[in-house]
Every structure is written in C-alpha cells, then in structure tokens.
PDB file of C-alpha atoms in Angstrom:
ATOM      1  CA  MET A  89      95.788 109.463 121.502  1.00  0.00           C
ATOM      2  CA  GLY A  90      95.124 105.779 121.003  1.00  0.00           C
ATOM      3  CA  ILE A  91      97.577 103.248 119.638  1.00  0.00           C
ATOM      4  CA  ASP A  92      97.014  99.744 118.276  1.00  0.00           C
ATOM      5  CA  PRO A  93     100.556  98.323 118.340  1.00  0.00           C
ATOM      6  CA  GLY A  94     102.017  96.019 115.728  1.00  0.00           C
ATOM      7  CA  THR A  95     105.247  95.608 113.800  1.00  0.00           C
ATOM      8  CA  ALA A  96     103.618  95.330 110.365  1.00  0.00           C
ATOM      9  CA  THR A  97     100.867  97.910 110.924  1.00  0.00           C
ATOM     10  CA  THR A  98     100.488 100.200 113.920  1.00  0.00           C
ATOM     11  CA  GLY A  99      97.211 102.068 114.053  1.00  0.00           C
ATOM     12  CA  TRP A 100      96.982 105.470 115.692  1.00  0.00           C
ATOM     13  CA  GLY A 101      94.152 107.867 116.380  1.00  0.00           C
ATOM     14  CA  VAL A 102      93.966 111.289 117.983  1.00  0.00           C
ATOM     15  CA  VAL A 103      90.689 112.132 119.684  1.00  0.00           C
ATOM     16  CA  ASP A 104      89.735 115.247 121.647  1.00  0.00           C
ATOM     17  CA  TYR A 105      86.919 115.726 124.132  1.00  0.00           C
ATOM     18  CA  ILE A 106      84.954 118.844 123.148  1.00  0.00           C
ATOM     19  CA  ASN A 107      81.593 119.873 124.648  1.00  0.00           C
ATOM     20  CA  ASN A 108      81.253 116.511 126.419  1.00  0.00           C
ATOM     21  CA  GLN A 109      81.690 114.650 123.130  1.00  0.00           C
ATOM     22  CA  PRO A 110      84.672 112.792 121.618  1.00  0.00           C
ATOM     23  CA  LYS A 111      85.830 114.305 118.311  1.00  0.00           C
ATOM     24  CA  SER A 112      88.271 112.686 115.896  1.00  0.00           C
ATOM     25  CA  ILE A 113      91.235 114.883 115.057  1.00  0.00           C
ATOM     26  CA  ALA A 114      93.346 112.531 112.928  1.00  0.00           C
ATOM     27  CA  TRP A 115      94.025 108.856 112.432  1.00  0.00           C
ATOM     28  CA  GLY A 116      96.181 106.621 110.324  1.00  0.00           C
ATOM     29  CA  ASN A 117      98.623 103.760 110.205  1.00  0.00           C
ATOM     30  CA  ILE A 118     102.342 103.334 110.466  1.00  0.00           C
ATOM     31  CA  GLU A 119     103.127 100.568 107.998  1.00  0.00           C
ATOM     32  CA  THR A 120     106.421  98.740 107.661  1.00  0.00           C
ATOM     33  CA  ALA A 121     107.664  96.571 104.818  1.00  0.00           C
ATOM     34  CA  LYS A 122     107.592  92.847 105.495  1.00  0.00           C
ATOM     35  CA  GLU A 123     110.994  92.463 103.848  1.00  0.00           C
ATOM     36  CA  ASP A 124     112.572  94.797 106.431  1.00  0.00           C
ATOM     37  CA  VAL A 125     114.252  93.201 109.427  1.00  0.00           C
ATOM     38  CA  THR A 126     112.701  93.773 112.842  1.00  0.00           C
ATOM     39  CA  PRO A 127     115.163  96.498 113.974  1.00  0.00           C
ATOM     40  CA  GLN A 128     114.410  98.520 110.808  1.00  0.00           C
ATOM     41  CA  ARG A 129     110.669  98.141 111.368  1.00  0.00           C
ATOM     42  CA  LEU A 130     110.962  99.213 115.000  1.00  0.00           C
ATOM     43  CA  LEU A 131     113.040 102.260 114.056  1.00  0.00           C
ATOM     44  CA  LEU A 132     110.446 103.308 111.469  1.00  0.00           C
ATOM     45  CA  ILE A 133     107.638 102.942 114.045  1.00  0.00           C
ATOM     46  CA  TYR A 134     109.648 104.901 116.608  1.00  0.00           C
ATOM     47  CA  ARG A 135     110.384 107.783 114.235  1.00  0.00           C
ATOM     48  CA  ALA A 136     106.839 107.939 112.867  1.00  0.00           C
ATOM     49  CA  LEU A 137     105.271 107.877 116.317  1.00  0.00           C
ATOM     50  CA  LYS A 138     107.583 110.645 117.523  1.00  0.00           C
ATOM     51  CA  GLU A 139     106.479 112.762 114.560  1.00  0.00           C
ATOM     52  CA  ILE A 140     102.791 112.095 115.300  1.00  0.00           C
ATOM     53  CA  ILE A 141     103.250 113.004 118.977  1.00  0.00           C
ATOM     54  CA  LYS A 142     105.151 116.152 117.991  1.00  0.00           C
ATOM     55  CA  THR A 143     102.450 117.142 115.472  1.00  0.00           C
ATOM     56  CA  TYR A 144      99.336 116.537 117.607  1.00  0.00           C
ATOM     57  CA  ASN A 145     100.762 116.924 121.141  1.00  0.00           C
ATOM     58  CA  PRO A 146      98.298 114.575 122.868  1.00  0.00           C
ATOM     59  CA  GLN A 147      97.956 114.862 126.644  1.00  0.00           C
ATOM     60  CA  GLU A 148      98.347 111.119 127.124  1.00  0.00           C
ATOM     61  CA  LEU A 149      98.687 107.971 125.068  1.00  0.00           C
ATOM     62  CA  ALA A 150      96.455 104.950 125.502  1.00  0.00           C
ATOM     63  CA  MET A 151      97.615 101.647 124.089  1.00  0.00           C
ATOM     64  CA  GLU A 152      96.036  98.263 123.575  1.00  0.00           C
ATOM     65  CA  ALA A 153      97.828  95.847 125.906  1.00  0.00           C
ATOM     66  CA  VAL A 154      99.571  92.787 124.493  1.00  0.00           C
ATOM     67  CA  PHE A 155      97.141  89.917 124.390  1.00  0.00           C
ATOM     68  CA  PHE A 156      98.906  86.580 124.551  1.00  0.00           C
ATOM     69  CA  ALA A 157      96.830  83.953 122.839  1.00  0.00           C
ATOM     70  CA  ARG A 158      98.040  81.213 120.535  1.00  0.00           C
ATOM     71  CA  ASN A 159     101.079  82.777 118.927  1.00  0.00           C
ATOM     72  CA  ALA A 160     103.919  83.639 121.294  1.00  0.00           C
ATOM     73  CA  LYS A 161     106.081  84.909 118.416  1.00  0.00           C
ATOM     74  CA  THR A 162     103.451  87.495 117.480  1.00  0.00           C
ATOM     75  CA  ALA A 163     103.062  88.566 121.113  1.00  0.00           C
ATOM     76  CA  ILE A 164     106.822  89.104 121.381  1.00  0.00           C
ATOM     77  CA  LYS A 165     106.899  91.241 118.208  1.00  0.00           C
ATOM     78  CA  VAL A 166     103.970  93.331 119.441  1.00  0.00           C
ATOM     79  CA  GLY A 167     105.779  93.717 122.773  1.00  0.00           C
ATOM     80  CA  GLN A 168     108.851  94.969 120.932  1.00  0.00           C
ATOM     81  CA  ALA A 169     106.708  97.516 119.092  1.00  0.00           C
ATOM     82  CA  GLN A 170     105.216  98.614 122.408  1.00  0.00           C
ATOM     83  CA  GLY A 171     108.721  99.135 123.760  1.00  0.00           C
ATOM     84  CA  VAL A 172     109.607 101.680 121.085  1.00  0.00           C
ATOM     85  CA  MET A 173     106.202 103.319 121.610  1.00  0.00           C
ATOM     86  CA  PHE A 174     106.973 103.725 125.306  1.00  0.00           C
ATOM     87  CA  MET A 175     110.353 105.244 124.389  1.00  0.00           C
ATOM     88  CA  ALA A 176     108.827 107.725 121.940  1.00  0.00           C
ATOM     89  CA  SER A 177     106.176 108.766 124.463  1.00  0.00           C
ATOM     90  CA  GLN A 178     108.777 109.315 127.169  1.00  0.00           C
ATOM     91  CA  GLU A 179     110.785 111.632 124.929  1.00  0.00           C
ATOM     92  CA  TYR A 180     107.774 113.958 125.067  1.00  0.00           C
ATOM     93  CA  ASP A 181     106.924 113.251 128.727  1.00  0.00           C
ATOM     94  CA  LYS A 182     103.631 111.589 127.796  1.00  0.00           C
ATOM     95  CA  ARG A 183     102.028 109.094 130.128  1.00  0.00           C
ATOM     96  CA  VAL A 184     101.006 105.777 128.551  1.00  0.00           C
ATOM     97  CA  ILE A 185      97.984 103.851 129.825  1.00  0.00           C
ATOM     98  CA  GLU A 186      97.278 100.310 128.669  1.00  0.00           C
ATOM     99  CA  TYR A 187      93.854  98.727 128.252  1.00  0.00           C
ATOM    100  CA  SER A 188      93.098  95.091 127.586  1.00  0.00           C
ATOM    101  CA  PRO A 189      91.245  94.221 124.384  1.00  0.00           C
ATOM    102  CA  ALA A 190      88.307  92.954 126.478  1.00  0.00           C
ATOM    103  CA  THR A 191      88.063  96.264 128.371  1.00  0.00           C
ATOM    104  CA  ILE A 192      88.089  98.265 125.133  1.00  0.00           C
ATOM    105  CA  LYS A 193      85.414  96.043 123.576  1.00  0.00           C
ATOM    106  CA  LYS A 194      83.259  96.151 126.721  1.00  0.00           C
ATOM    107  CA  ILE A 195      83.379  99.944 126.935  1.00  0.00           C
ATOM    108  CA  LEU A 196      82.633 100.485 123.239  1.00  0.00           C
ATOM    109  CA  THR A 197      80.054  97.768 122.616  1.00  0.00           C
ATOM    110  CA  GLY A 198      78.907  96.538 126.014  1.00  0.00           C
ATOM    111  CA  ASN A 199      80.404  93.129 125.180  1.00  0.00           C
ATOM    112  CA  GLY A 200      83.983  92.259 126.137  1.00  0.00           C
ATOM    113  CA  ARG A 201      84.030  89.547 123.470  1.00  0.00           C
ATOM    114  CA  ALA A 202      82.704  91.690 120.612  1.00  0.00           C
ATOM    115  CA  GLU A 203      83.907  91.179 117.052  1.00  0.00           C
ATOM    116  CA  LYS A 204      86.219  93.674 115.338  1.00  0.00           C
ATOM    117  CA  THR A 205      83.377  94.798 113.073  1.00  0.00           C
ATOM    118  CA  ASP A 206      81.240  95.626 116.121  1.00  0.00           C
ATOM    119  CA  VAL A 207      84.051  97.777 117.527  1.00  0.00           C
ATOM    120  CA  GLN A 208      84.422  99.555 114.161  1.00  0.00           C
ATOM    121  CA  LYS A 209      80.686 100.268 114.092  1.00  0.00           C
ATOM    122  CA  ALA A 210      80.848 101.673 117.624  1.00  0.00           C
ATOM    123  CA  VAL A 211      83.774 103.918 116.645  1.00  0.00           C
ATOM    124  CA  ARG A 212      81.727 105.268 113.723  1.00  0.00           C
ATOM    125  CA  VAL A 213      78.698 105.842 115.958  1.00  0.00           C
ATOM    126  CA  VAL A 214      80.767 107.767 118.518  1.00  0.00           C
ATOM    127  CA  LEU A 215      82.976 109.732 116.112  1.00  0.00           C
ATOM    128  CA  GLY A 216      80.741 109.962 113.061  1.00  0.00           C
ATOM    129  CA  ALA A 217      80.365 108.154 109.772  1.00  0.00           C
ATOM    130  CA  SER A 218      83.289 110.054 108.244  1.00  0.00           C
ATOM    131  CA  VAL A 219      85.674 107.844 110.202  1.00  0.00           C
ATOM    132  CA  LYS A 220      86.356 105.150 107.615  1.00  0.00           C
ATOM    133  CA  SER A 221      88.772 104.021 104.941  1.00  0.00           C
ATOM    134  CA  PRO A 222      89.137 106.382 102.001  1.00  0.00           C
ATOM    135  CA  LYS A 223      87.164 105.139  98.977  1.00  0.00           C
ATOM    136  CA  HIS A 224      89.046 103.114  96.423  1.00  0.00           C
ATOM    137  CA  LYS A 225      92.053 102.754  98.704  1.00  0.00           C
ATOM    138  CA  ARG A 226      93.224  99.528 100.213  1.00  0.00           C
ATOM    139  CA  THR A 227      93.993 100.333 103.820  1.00  0.00           C
ATOM    140  CA  HIS A 228      94.185  98.687 107.177  1.00  0.00           C
ATOM    141  CA  PHE A 229      91.319 100.697 108.657  1.00  0.00           C
ATOM    142  CA  ASP A 230      90.768  98.094 111.351  1.00  0.00           C
ATOM    143  CA  ASN A 231      94.118  99.122 112.896  1.00  0.00           C
ATOM    144  CA  SER A 232      93.130 102.801 112.870  1.00  0.00           C
ATOM    145  CA  ALA A 233      89.669 101.928 114.187  1.00  0.00           C
ATOM    146  CA  ASP A 234      91.225  99.899 117.000  1.00  0.00           C
ATOM    147  CA  ALA A 235      93.459 102.857 117.876  1.00  0.00           C
ATOM    148  CA  LEU A 236      90.464 105.211 117.879  1.00  0.00           C
ATOM    149  CA  ALA A 237      88.614 102.684 120.057  1.00  0.00           C
ATOM    150  CA  VAL A 238      91.497 102.734 122.546  1.00  0.00           C
ATOM    151  CA  ALA A 239      91.381 106.549 122.585  1.00  0.00           C
ATOM    152  CA  ILE A 240      87.607 106.521 123.160  1.00  0.00           C
ATOM    153  CA  CYS A 241      88.038 103.943 125.929  1.00  0.00           C
ATOM    154  CA  HIS A 242      90.532 106.261 127.612  1.00  0.00           C
ATOM    155  CA  LEU A 243      88.150 109.227 127.353  1.00  0.00           C
ATOM    156  CA  VAL A 244      85.435 107.109 128.969  1.00  0.00           C
ATOM    157  CA  LYS A 245      87.804 106.278 131.829  1.00  0.00           C
ATOM    158  CA  LEU A 246      88.867 109.932 132.195  1.00  0.00           C
ATOM    159  CA  TYR A 247      85.546 111.723 131.808  1.00  0.00           C
ATOM    160  CA  GLY A 248      82.862 109.103 132.323  1.00  0.00           C
ATOM    161  CA  TYR A 249      81.496 109.569 128.809  1.00  0.00           C
ATOM    162  CA  GLU A 250      78.768 106.978 128.088  1.00  0.00           C
ATOM    163  CA  VAL A 251      79.198 105.032 124.847  1.00  0.00           C
ATOM    164  CA  CYS A 252      76.560 102.332 125.080  1.00  0.00           C
TER     165      CYS A 252
END
C-alpha cells in the first residue's frame, strides 16, 4: 500500500503483485476540511487510515518521505500527518518504508526530476488506463496517483519489476 501524506489530502493506493505484474486493488483520498484544526484533521486521517488498513490488509506500507523545500510550515504539517500514519500502521503490525520523491520519480519515469504529470502517466501505463479520476467529479487524483506511484516503487524494490 502506498501513501502520499498530507493534512489536507492524503492519497492512498493498494497495489498487488500478481503474475509478475502490479495490479491496482483500490485507491482514494482522505480529505480533511480546511476549517478543522490540526488535531481534528490528524484524528480523521488516523481513523480513516486504520479503516483502510483493516479493509485491505496490506503486507507493508510505503510512504513518500517528507521533502523539505521552501515551506517549513508545510513540511511540519506533513510530518505530523506521517506520525499518525506510523501509529495506525503499528496498530496492525505493518512495516512502513519511506521513499524520497526523487527515488519514486526515477523508478517510475527514469527521471528523478520528472513532473507530476509524467508520474501520473507512468502510473496509468503500469496499472492501466482505468486508473484515473471519475468523470465529472472534481478530485485530487494527483494525490492518489502519487500514492499508487509509491506502491509501485515499493514493488520494484521488492520484486525487481521493471517499469521503464
């Protein structure tokens, strides 16, 4: 299971490895209301992630590591979200592996500095064209796609699957 952490939108994606090929099982977002205070948002993420882990019972969780760039405040909030994700995973004895954004991009596209759209295209190539936002619905598919990309990255590391 891959996770793209965030306090506003956390993407998640469950991928299995069947017949030497990654297969998407489920994906989605955990969205919190911007008017909620941080502790409320973190509690919602924690509860939702526990339910997802309970439902899909992934062997391991792979998470995009916090990338500290220009905005320290954002990095701290993402770190807080990661903390509750670690807690939820430990309640189910699930190991969590972190991958840097550059590693994920490199594995999926061959370029560690690839654009988000390139990563989304790679996810669709690997998992099939059906992996996309539902028509006529405003969603944050890029968060789900990032989570699926993290899951694919982890499968590559585990099984040596070739993406590009």
